[in-house]
PDB file of C-alpha atoms in Angstrom:
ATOM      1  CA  UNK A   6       0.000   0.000   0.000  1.00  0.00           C
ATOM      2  CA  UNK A   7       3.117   2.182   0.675  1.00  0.00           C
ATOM      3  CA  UNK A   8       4.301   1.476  -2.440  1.00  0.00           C
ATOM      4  CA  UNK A   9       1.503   2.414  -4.247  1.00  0.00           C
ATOM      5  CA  UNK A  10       0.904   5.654  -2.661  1.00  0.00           C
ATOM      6  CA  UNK A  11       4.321   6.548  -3.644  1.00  0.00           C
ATOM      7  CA  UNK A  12       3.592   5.754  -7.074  1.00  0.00           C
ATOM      8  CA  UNK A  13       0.614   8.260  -6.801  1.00  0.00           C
ATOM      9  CA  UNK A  14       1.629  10.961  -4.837  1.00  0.00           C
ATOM     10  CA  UNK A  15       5.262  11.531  -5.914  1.00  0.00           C
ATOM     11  CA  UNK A  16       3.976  12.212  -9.876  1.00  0.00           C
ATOM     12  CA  UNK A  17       0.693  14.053  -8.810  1.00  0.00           C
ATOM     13  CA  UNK A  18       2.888  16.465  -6.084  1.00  0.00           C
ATOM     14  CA  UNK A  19       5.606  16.943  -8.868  1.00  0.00           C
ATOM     15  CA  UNK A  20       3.179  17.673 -11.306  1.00  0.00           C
ATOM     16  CA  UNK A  21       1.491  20.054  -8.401  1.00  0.00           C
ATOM     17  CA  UNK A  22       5.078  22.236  -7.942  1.00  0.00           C
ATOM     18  CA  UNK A  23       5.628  22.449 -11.892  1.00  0.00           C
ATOM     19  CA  UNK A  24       2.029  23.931 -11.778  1.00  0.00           C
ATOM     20  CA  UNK A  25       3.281  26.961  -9.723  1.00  0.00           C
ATOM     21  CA  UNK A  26       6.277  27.438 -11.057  1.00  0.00           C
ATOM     22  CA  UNK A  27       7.242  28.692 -14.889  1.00  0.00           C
ATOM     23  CA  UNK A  28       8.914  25.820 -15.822  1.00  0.00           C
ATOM     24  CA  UNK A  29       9.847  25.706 -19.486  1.00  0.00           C
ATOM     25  CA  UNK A  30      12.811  23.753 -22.028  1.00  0.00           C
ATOM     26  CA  UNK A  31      13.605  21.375 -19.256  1.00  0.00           C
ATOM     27  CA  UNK A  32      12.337  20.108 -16.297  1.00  0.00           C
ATOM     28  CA  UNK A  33      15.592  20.679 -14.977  1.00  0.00           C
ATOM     29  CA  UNK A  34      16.301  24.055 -16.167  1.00  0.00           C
ATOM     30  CA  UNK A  35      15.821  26.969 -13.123  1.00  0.00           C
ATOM     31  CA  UNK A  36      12.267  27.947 -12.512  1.00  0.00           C
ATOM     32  CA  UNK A  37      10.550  30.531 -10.666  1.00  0.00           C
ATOM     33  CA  UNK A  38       7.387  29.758  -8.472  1.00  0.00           C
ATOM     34  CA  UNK A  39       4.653  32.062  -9.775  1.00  0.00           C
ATOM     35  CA  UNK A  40       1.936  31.430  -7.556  1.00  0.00           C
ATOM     36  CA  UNK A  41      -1.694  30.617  -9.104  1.00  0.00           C
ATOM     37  CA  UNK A  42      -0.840  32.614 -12.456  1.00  0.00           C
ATOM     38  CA  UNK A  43      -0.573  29.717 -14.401  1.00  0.00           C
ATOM     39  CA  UNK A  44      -4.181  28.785 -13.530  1.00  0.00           C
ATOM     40  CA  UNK A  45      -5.355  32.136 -14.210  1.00  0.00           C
ATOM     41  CA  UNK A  46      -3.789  32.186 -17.961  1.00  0.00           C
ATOM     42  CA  UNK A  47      -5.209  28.746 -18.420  1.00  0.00           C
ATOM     43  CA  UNK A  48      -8.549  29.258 -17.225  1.00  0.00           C
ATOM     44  CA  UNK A  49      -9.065  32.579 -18.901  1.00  0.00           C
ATOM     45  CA  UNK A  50      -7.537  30.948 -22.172  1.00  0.00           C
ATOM     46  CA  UNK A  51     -10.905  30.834 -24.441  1.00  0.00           C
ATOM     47  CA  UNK A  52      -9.063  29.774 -27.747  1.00  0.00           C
ATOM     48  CA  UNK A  53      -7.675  26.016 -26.912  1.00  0.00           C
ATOM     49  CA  UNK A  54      -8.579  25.499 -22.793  1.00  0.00           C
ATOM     50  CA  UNK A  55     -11.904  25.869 -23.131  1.00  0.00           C
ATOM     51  CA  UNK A  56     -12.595  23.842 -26.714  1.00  0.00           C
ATOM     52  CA  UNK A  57     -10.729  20.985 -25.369  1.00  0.00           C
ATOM     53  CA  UNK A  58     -13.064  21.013 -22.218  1.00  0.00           C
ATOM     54  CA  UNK A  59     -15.464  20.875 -24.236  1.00  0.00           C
ATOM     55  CA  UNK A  60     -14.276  18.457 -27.125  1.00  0.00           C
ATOM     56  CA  UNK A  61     -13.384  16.205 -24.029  1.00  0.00           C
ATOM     57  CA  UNK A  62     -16.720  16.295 -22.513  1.00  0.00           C
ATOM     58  CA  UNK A  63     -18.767  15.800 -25.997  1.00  0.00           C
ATOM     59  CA  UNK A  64     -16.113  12.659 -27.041  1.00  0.00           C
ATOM     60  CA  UNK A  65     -16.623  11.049 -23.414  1.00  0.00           C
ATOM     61  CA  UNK A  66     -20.428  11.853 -22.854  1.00  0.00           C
ATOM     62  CA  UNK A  67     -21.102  10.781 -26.442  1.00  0.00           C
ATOM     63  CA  UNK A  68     -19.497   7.712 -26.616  1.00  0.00           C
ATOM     64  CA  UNK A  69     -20.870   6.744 -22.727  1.00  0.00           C
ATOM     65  CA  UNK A  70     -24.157   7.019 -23.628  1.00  0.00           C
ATOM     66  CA  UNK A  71     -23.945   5.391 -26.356  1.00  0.00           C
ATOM     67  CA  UNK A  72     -22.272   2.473 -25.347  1.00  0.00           C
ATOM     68  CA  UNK A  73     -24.660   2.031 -22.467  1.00  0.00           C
ATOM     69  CA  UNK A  74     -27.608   1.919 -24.427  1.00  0.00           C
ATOM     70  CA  UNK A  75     -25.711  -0.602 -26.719  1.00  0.00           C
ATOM     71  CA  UNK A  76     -24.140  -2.478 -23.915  1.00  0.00           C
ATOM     72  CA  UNK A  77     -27.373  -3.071 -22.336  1.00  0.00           C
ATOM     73  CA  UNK A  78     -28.748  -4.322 -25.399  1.00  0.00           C
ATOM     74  CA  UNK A  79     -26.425  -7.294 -25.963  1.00  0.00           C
ATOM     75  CA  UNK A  80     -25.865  -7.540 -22.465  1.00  0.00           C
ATOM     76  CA  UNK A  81     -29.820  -8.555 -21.742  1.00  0.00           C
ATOM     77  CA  UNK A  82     -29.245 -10.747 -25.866  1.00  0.00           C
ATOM     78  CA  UNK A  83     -26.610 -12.673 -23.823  1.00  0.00           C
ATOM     79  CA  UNK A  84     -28.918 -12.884 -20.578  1.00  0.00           C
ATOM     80  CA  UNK A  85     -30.041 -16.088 -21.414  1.00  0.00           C
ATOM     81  CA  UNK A  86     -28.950 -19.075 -22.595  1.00  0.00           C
ATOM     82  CA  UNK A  87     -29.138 -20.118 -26.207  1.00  0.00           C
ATOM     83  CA  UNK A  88     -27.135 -22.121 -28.962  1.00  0.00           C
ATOM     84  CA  UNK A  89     -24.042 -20.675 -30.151  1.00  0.00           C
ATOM     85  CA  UNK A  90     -23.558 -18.682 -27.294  1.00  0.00           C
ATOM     86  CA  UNK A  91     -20.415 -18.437 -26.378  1.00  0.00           C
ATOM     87  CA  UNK A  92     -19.090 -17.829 -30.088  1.00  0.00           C
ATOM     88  CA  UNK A  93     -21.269 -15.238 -29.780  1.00  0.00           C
ATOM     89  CA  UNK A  94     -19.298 -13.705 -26.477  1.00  0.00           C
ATOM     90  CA  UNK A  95     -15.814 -14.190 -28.186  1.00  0.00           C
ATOM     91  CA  UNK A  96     -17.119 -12.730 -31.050  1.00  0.00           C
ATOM     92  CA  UNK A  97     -18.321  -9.351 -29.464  1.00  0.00           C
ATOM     93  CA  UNK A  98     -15.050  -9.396 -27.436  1.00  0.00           C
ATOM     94  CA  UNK A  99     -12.512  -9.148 -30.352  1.00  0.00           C
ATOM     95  CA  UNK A 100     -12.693  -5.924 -30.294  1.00  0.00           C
ATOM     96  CA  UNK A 101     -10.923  -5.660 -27.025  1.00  0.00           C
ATOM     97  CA  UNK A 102      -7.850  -7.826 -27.829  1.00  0.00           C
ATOM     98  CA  UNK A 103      -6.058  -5.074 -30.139  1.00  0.00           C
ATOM     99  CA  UNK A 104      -4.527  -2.114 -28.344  1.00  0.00           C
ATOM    100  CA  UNK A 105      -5.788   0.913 -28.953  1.00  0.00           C
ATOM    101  CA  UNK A 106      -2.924   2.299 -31.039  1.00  0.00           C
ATOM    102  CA  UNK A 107      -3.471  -0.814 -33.447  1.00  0.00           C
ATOM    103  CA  UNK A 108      -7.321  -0.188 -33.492  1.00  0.00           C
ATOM    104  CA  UNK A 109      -6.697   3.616 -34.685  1.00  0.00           C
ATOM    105  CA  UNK A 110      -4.437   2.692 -37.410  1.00  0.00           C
ATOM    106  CA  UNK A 111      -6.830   0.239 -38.898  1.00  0.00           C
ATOM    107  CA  UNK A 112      -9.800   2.420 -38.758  1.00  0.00           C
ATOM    108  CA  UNK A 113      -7.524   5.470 -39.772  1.00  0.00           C
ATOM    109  CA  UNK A 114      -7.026   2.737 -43.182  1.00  0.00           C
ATOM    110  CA  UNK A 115     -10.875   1.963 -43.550  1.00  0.00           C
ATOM    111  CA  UNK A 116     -11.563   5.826 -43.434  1.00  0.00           C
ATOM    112  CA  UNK A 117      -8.715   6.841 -45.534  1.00  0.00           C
ATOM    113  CA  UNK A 118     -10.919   9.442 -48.144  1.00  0.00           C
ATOM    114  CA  UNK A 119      -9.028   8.265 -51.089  1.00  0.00           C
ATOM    115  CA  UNK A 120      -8.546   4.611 -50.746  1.00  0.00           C
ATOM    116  CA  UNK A 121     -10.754   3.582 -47.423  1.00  0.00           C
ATOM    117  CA  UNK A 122     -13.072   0.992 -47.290  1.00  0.00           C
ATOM    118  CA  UNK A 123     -16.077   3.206 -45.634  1.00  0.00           C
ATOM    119  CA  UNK A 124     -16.165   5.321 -49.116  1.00  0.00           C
ATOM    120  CA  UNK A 125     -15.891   2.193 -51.168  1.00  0.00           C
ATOM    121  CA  UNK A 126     -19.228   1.101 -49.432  1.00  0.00           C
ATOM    122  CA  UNK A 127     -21.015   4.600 -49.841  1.00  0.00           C
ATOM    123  CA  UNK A 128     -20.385   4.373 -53.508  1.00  0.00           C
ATOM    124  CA  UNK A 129     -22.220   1.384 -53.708  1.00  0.00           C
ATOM    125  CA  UNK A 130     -24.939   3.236 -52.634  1.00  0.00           C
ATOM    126  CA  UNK A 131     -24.706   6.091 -54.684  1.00  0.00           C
ATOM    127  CA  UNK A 132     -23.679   8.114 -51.651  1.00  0.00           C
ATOM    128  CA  UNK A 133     -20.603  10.707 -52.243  1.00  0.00           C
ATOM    129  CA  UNK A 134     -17.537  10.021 -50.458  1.00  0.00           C
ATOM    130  CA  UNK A 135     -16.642  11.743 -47.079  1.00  0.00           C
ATOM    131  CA  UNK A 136     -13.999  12.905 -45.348  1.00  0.00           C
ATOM    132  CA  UNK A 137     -14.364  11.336 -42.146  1.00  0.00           C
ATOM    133  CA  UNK A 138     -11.047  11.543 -40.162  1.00  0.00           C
ATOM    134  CA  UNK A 139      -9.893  14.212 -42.221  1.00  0.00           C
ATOM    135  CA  UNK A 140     -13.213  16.409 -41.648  1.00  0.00           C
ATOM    136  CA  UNK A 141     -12.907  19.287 -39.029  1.00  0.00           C
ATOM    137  CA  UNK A 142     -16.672  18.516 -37.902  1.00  0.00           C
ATOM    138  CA  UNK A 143     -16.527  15.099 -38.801  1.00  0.00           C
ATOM    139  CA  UNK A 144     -13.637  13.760 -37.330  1.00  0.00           C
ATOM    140  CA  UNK A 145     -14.687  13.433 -33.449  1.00  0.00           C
ATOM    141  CA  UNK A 146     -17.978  12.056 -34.501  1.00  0.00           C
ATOM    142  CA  UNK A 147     -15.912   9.392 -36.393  1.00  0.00           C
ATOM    143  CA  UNK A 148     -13.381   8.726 -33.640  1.00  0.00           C
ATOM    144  CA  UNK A 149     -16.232   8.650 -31.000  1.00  0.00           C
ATOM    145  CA  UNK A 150     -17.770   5.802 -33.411  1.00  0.00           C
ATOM    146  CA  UNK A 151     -14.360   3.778 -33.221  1.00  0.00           C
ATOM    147  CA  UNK A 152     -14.194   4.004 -29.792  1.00  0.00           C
ATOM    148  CA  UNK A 153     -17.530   3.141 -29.389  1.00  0.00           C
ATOM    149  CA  UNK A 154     -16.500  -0.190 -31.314  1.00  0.00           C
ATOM    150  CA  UNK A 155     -14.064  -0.919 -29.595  1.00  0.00           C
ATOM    151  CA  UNK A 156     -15.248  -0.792 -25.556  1.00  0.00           C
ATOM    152  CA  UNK A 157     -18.869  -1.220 -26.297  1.00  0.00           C
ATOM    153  CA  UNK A 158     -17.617  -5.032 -25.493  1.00  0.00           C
ATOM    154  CA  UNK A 159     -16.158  -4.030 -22.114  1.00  0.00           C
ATOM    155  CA  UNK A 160     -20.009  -2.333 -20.425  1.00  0.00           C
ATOM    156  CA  UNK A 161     -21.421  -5.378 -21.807  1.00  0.00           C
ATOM    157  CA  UNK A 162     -19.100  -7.387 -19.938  1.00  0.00           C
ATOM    158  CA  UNK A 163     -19.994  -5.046 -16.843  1.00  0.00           C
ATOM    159  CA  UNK A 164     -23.682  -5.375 -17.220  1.00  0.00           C
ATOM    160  CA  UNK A 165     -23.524  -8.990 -18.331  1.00  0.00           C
ATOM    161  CA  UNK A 166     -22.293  -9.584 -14.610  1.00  0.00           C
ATOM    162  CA  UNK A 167     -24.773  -7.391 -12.626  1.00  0.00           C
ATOM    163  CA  UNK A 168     -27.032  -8.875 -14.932  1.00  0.00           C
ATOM    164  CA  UNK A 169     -26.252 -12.585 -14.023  1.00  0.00           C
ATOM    165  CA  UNK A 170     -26.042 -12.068 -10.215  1.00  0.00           C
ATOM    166  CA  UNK A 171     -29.976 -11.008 -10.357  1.00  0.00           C
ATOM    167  CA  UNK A 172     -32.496 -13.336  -8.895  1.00  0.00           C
ATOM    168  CA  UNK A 173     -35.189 -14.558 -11.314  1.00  0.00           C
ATOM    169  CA  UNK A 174     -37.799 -14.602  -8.819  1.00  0.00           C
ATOM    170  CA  UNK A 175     -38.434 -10.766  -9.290  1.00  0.00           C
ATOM    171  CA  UNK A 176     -39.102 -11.036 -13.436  1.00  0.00           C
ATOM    172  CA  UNK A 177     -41.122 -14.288 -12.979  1.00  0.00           C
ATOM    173  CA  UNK A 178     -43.710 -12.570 -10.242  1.00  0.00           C
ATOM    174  CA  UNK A 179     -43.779  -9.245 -12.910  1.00  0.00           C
ATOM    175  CA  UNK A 180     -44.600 -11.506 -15.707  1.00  0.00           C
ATOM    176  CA  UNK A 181     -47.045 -13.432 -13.686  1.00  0.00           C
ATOM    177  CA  UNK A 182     -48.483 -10.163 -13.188  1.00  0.00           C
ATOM    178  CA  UNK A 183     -49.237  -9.566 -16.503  1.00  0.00           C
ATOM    179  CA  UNK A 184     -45.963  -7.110 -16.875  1.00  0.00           C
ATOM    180  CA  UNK A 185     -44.847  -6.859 -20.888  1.00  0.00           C
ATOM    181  CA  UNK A 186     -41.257  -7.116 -21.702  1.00  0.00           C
ATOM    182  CA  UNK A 187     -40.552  -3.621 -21.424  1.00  0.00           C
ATOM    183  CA  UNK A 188     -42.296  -2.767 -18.119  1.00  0.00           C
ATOM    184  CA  UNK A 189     -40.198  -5.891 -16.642  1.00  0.00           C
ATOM    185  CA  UNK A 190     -36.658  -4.473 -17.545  1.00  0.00           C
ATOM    186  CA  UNK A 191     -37.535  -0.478 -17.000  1.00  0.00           C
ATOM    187  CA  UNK A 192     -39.889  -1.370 -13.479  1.00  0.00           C
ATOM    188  CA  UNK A 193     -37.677  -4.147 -12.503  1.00  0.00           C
ATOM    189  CA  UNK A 194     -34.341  -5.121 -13.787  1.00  0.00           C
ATOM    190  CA  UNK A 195     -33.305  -1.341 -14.451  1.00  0.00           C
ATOM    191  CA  UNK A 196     -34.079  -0.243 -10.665  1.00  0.00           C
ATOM    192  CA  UNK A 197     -32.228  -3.462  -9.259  1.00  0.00           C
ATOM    193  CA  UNK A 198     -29.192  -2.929 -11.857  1.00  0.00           C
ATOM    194  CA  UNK A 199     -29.022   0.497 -11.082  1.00  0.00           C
ATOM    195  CA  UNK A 200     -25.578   0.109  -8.819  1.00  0.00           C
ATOM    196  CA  UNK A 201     -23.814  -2.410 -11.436  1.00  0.00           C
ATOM    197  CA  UNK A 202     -24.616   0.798 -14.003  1.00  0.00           C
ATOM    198  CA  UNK A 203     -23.391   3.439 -11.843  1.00  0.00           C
ATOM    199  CA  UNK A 204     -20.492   1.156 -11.193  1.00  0.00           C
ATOM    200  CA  UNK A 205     -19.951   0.558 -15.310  1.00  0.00           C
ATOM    201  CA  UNK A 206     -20.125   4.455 -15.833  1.00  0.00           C
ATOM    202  CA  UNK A 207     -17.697   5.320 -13.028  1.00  0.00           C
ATOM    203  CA  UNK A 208     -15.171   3.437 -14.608  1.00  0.00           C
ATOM    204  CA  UNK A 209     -15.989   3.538 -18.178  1.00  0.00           C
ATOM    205  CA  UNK A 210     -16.240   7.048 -17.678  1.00  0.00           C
ATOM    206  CA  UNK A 211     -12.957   7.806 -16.118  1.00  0.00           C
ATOM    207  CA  UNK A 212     -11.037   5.668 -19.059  1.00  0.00           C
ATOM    208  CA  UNK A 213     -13.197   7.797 -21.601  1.00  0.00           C
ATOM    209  CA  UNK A 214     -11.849  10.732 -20.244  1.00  0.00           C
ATOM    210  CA  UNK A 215      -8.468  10.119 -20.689  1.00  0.00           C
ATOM    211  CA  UNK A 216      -9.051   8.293 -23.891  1.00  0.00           C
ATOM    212  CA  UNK A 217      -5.280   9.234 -25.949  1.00  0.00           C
ATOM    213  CA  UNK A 218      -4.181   6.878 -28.026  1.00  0.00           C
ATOM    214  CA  UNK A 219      -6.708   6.499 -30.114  1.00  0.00           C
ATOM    215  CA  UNK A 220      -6.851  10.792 -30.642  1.00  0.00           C
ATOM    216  CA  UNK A 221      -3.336  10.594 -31.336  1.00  0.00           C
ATOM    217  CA  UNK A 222      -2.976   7.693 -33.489  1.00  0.00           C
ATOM    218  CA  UNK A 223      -5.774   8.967 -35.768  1.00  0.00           C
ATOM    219  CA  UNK A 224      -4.681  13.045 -35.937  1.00  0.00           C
ATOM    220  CA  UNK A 225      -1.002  13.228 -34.399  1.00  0.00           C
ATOM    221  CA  UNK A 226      -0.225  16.753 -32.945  1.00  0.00           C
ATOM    222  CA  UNK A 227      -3.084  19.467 -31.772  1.00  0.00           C
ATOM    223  CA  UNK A 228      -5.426  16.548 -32.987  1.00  0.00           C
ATOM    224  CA  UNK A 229      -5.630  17.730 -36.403  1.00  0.00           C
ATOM    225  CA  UNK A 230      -4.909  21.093 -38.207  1.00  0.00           C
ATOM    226  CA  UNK A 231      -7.775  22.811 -36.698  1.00  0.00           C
ATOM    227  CA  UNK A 232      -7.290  21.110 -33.175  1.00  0.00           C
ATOM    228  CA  UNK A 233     -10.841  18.945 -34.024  1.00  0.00           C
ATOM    229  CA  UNK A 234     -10.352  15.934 -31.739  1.00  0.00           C
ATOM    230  CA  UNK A 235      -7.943  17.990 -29.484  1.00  0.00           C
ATOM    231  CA  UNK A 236      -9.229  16.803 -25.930  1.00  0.00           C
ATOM    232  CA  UNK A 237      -7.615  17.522 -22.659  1.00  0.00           C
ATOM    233  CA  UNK A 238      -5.007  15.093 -22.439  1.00  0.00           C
ATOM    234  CA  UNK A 239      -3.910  16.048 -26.458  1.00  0.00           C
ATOM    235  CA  UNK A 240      -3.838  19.490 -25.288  1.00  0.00           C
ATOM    236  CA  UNK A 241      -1.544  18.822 -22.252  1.00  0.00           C
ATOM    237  CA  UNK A 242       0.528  16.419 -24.270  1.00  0.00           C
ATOM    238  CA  UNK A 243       1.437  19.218 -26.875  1.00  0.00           C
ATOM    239  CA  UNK A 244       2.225  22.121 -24.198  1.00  0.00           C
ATOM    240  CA  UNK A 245       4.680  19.379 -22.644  1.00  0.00           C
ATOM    241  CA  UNK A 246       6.719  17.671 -25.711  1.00  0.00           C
ATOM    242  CA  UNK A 247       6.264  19.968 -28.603  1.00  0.00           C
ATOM    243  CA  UNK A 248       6.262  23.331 -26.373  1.00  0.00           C
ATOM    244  CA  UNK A 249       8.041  22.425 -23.541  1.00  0.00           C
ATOM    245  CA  UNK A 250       6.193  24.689 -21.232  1.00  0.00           C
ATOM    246  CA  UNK A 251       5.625  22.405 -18.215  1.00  0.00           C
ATOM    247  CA  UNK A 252       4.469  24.914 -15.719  1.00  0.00           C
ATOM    248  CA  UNK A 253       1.169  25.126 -17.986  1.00  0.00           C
ATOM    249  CA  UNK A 254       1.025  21.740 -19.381  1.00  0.00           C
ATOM    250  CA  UNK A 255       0.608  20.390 -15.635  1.00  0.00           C
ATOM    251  CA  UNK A 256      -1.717  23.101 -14.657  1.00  0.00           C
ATOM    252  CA  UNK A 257      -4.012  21.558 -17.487  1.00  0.00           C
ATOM    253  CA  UNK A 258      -3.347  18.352 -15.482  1.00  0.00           C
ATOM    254  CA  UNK A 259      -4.022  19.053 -12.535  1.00  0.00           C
ATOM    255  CA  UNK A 260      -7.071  20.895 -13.401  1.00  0.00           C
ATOM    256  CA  UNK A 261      -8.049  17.716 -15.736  1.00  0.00           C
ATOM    257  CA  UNK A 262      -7.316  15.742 -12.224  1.00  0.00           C
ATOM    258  CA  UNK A 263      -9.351  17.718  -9.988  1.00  0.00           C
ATOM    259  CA  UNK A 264     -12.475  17.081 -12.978  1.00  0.00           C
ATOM    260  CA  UNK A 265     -12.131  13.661 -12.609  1.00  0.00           C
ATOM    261  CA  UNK A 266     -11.891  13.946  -9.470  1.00  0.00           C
ATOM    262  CA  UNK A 267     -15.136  15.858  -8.907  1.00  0.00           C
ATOM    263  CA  UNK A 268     -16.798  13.454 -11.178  1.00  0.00           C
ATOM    264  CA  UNK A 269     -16.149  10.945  -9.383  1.00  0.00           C
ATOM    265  CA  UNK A 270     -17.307  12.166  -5.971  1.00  0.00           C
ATOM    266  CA  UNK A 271     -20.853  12.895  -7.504  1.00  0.00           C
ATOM    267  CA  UNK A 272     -21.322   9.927  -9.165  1.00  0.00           C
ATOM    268  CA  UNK A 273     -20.139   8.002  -5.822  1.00  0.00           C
ATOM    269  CA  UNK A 274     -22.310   9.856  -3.964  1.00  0.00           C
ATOM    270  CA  UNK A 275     -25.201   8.651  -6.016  1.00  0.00           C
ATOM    271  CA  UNK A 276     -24.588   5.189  -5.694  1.00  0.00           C
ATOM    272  CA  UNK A 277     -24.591   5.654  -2.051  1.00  0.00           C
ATOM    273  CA  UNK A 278     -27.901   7.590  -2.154  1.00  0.00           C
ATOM    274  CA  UNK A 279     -29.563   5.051  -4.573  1.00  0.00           C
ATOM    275  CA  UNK A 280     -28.057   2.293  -1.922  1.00  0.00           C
ATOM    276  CA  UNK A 281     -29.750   4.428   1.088  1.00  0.00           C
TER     277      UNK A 281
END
């Protein structure tokens, strides 16, 4: 437990004092502590702060909600038992064996304009080709739709498990009862789920958040030419190693941190409330 601390607190109170300080070309270059100025510049900084907050929340709330709604799906598909169901599960679960850098690359080929697979298909259809990736209001859409691919797989995993640990005796008396289909899951297996999807959106949320490789795999520096997919953690990433001005970089950080942070308390407290 020591050891892990360590491992938390020594990078978050390093990145803490750079945050202060107007640390710039090295890390190990002299510095001068500057107090909360660095916070000011960033939070009054309306031209890349404030987009990225915003690109960050739209790629993460985007791809949450959809996944939940399509994790929940599958998830109650794979509820019960049928033939063929476990190549079903590996099947849906491909998806998470590539890393993430691998999984941008490919999709990065499939939506190439000129020679990608997804405008091959639309001109089958007599639909014009798009840009996709290359787009500057197309290209989060498309990268929330690849990341949706590709962890869709893990919240059905999540719900799969909440949804297996349910007793049947609830559904059977509802159905006995005359409840439909629908009335079962949204009057009783949504209320008694409701902590395994808290749970799922806690930590599906969080790794959303700080989704990176896939951004930077895709659209490389400032996350494009007119910083489209440029989230919080591609903004930080370009003050640090192509600007080399640290004091700011971790003042996005720990600002980013303190976000997550918050977002976790609430939705936390929630769980506890629902539990109460």
């Amino acid at each position: 437990m020591i050891f892990v601390g360590l491992l938390i607190a020594v990078p978050l109170g390093w990145t803490l004092y750079l945050s202060v300080t107007d640390s710039e070309g090295s890390v190990r270059a002299a510095s001068n502590l500057v107090g909360f100025s660095n916070y000011v510049e960033v939070l009054t900084d309306t031209d890349r702060f404030w987009p990225a907050v915003m690109r960050t929340f739209v790629f993460t709330g985007g791809a949450l909600a959809i996944e939940l709604v399509l994790g929940m799906c599958i998830a109650l598909l794979l509820w019960r038992p049928f033939r063929g169901e476990k190549w079903v599960r590996v099947a849906i679960l491909l998806p998470l064996v590539a890393t993430p850098v691998a999984v941008g690359m490919m999709w990065r080929l499939i939506f190439d304009p000129n020679i990608g697979f997804a405008n091959q298909v639309l001109s089958w259809i007599g639909i014009p080709a798009q840009p996709w990736l290359s787009g500057q209001y197309t290209a989060l859409p498309t990268l929330m739709f690849v990341d949706i691919w590709q962890w869709t797989p893990m919240v059905v995993l999540m719900l799969l498990a909440g949804l297996t640990s349910l007793s049947d005796e609830p559904d059977e008396a509802a159905r006995i009862d005359g409840a439909n289909a629908w009335q079962r899951f949204w009057f009783v297996t949504l209320p008694l789920l409701r902590a395994t999807v808290i749970v799922t959106i806690v930590l599906r949320g969080i790794d959303a958040l700080k989704t990176f490789d896939i951004l930077y795999a895709t659209k490389g520096k400032g996350g494009g030419s007119f910083h489209e997919v440029e989230t919080l953690n591609i903004y930080a990433f370009g003050l640090s190693f192509d600007y080399n001005d640290y004091g700011i970089a971790s003042t996005v950080l720990i600002l980013f941190f303190l976000l997550i942070i918050a977002i976790m308390w609430v939705l936390t407290y929630r769980r506890k409330a629902n539990r109460s």
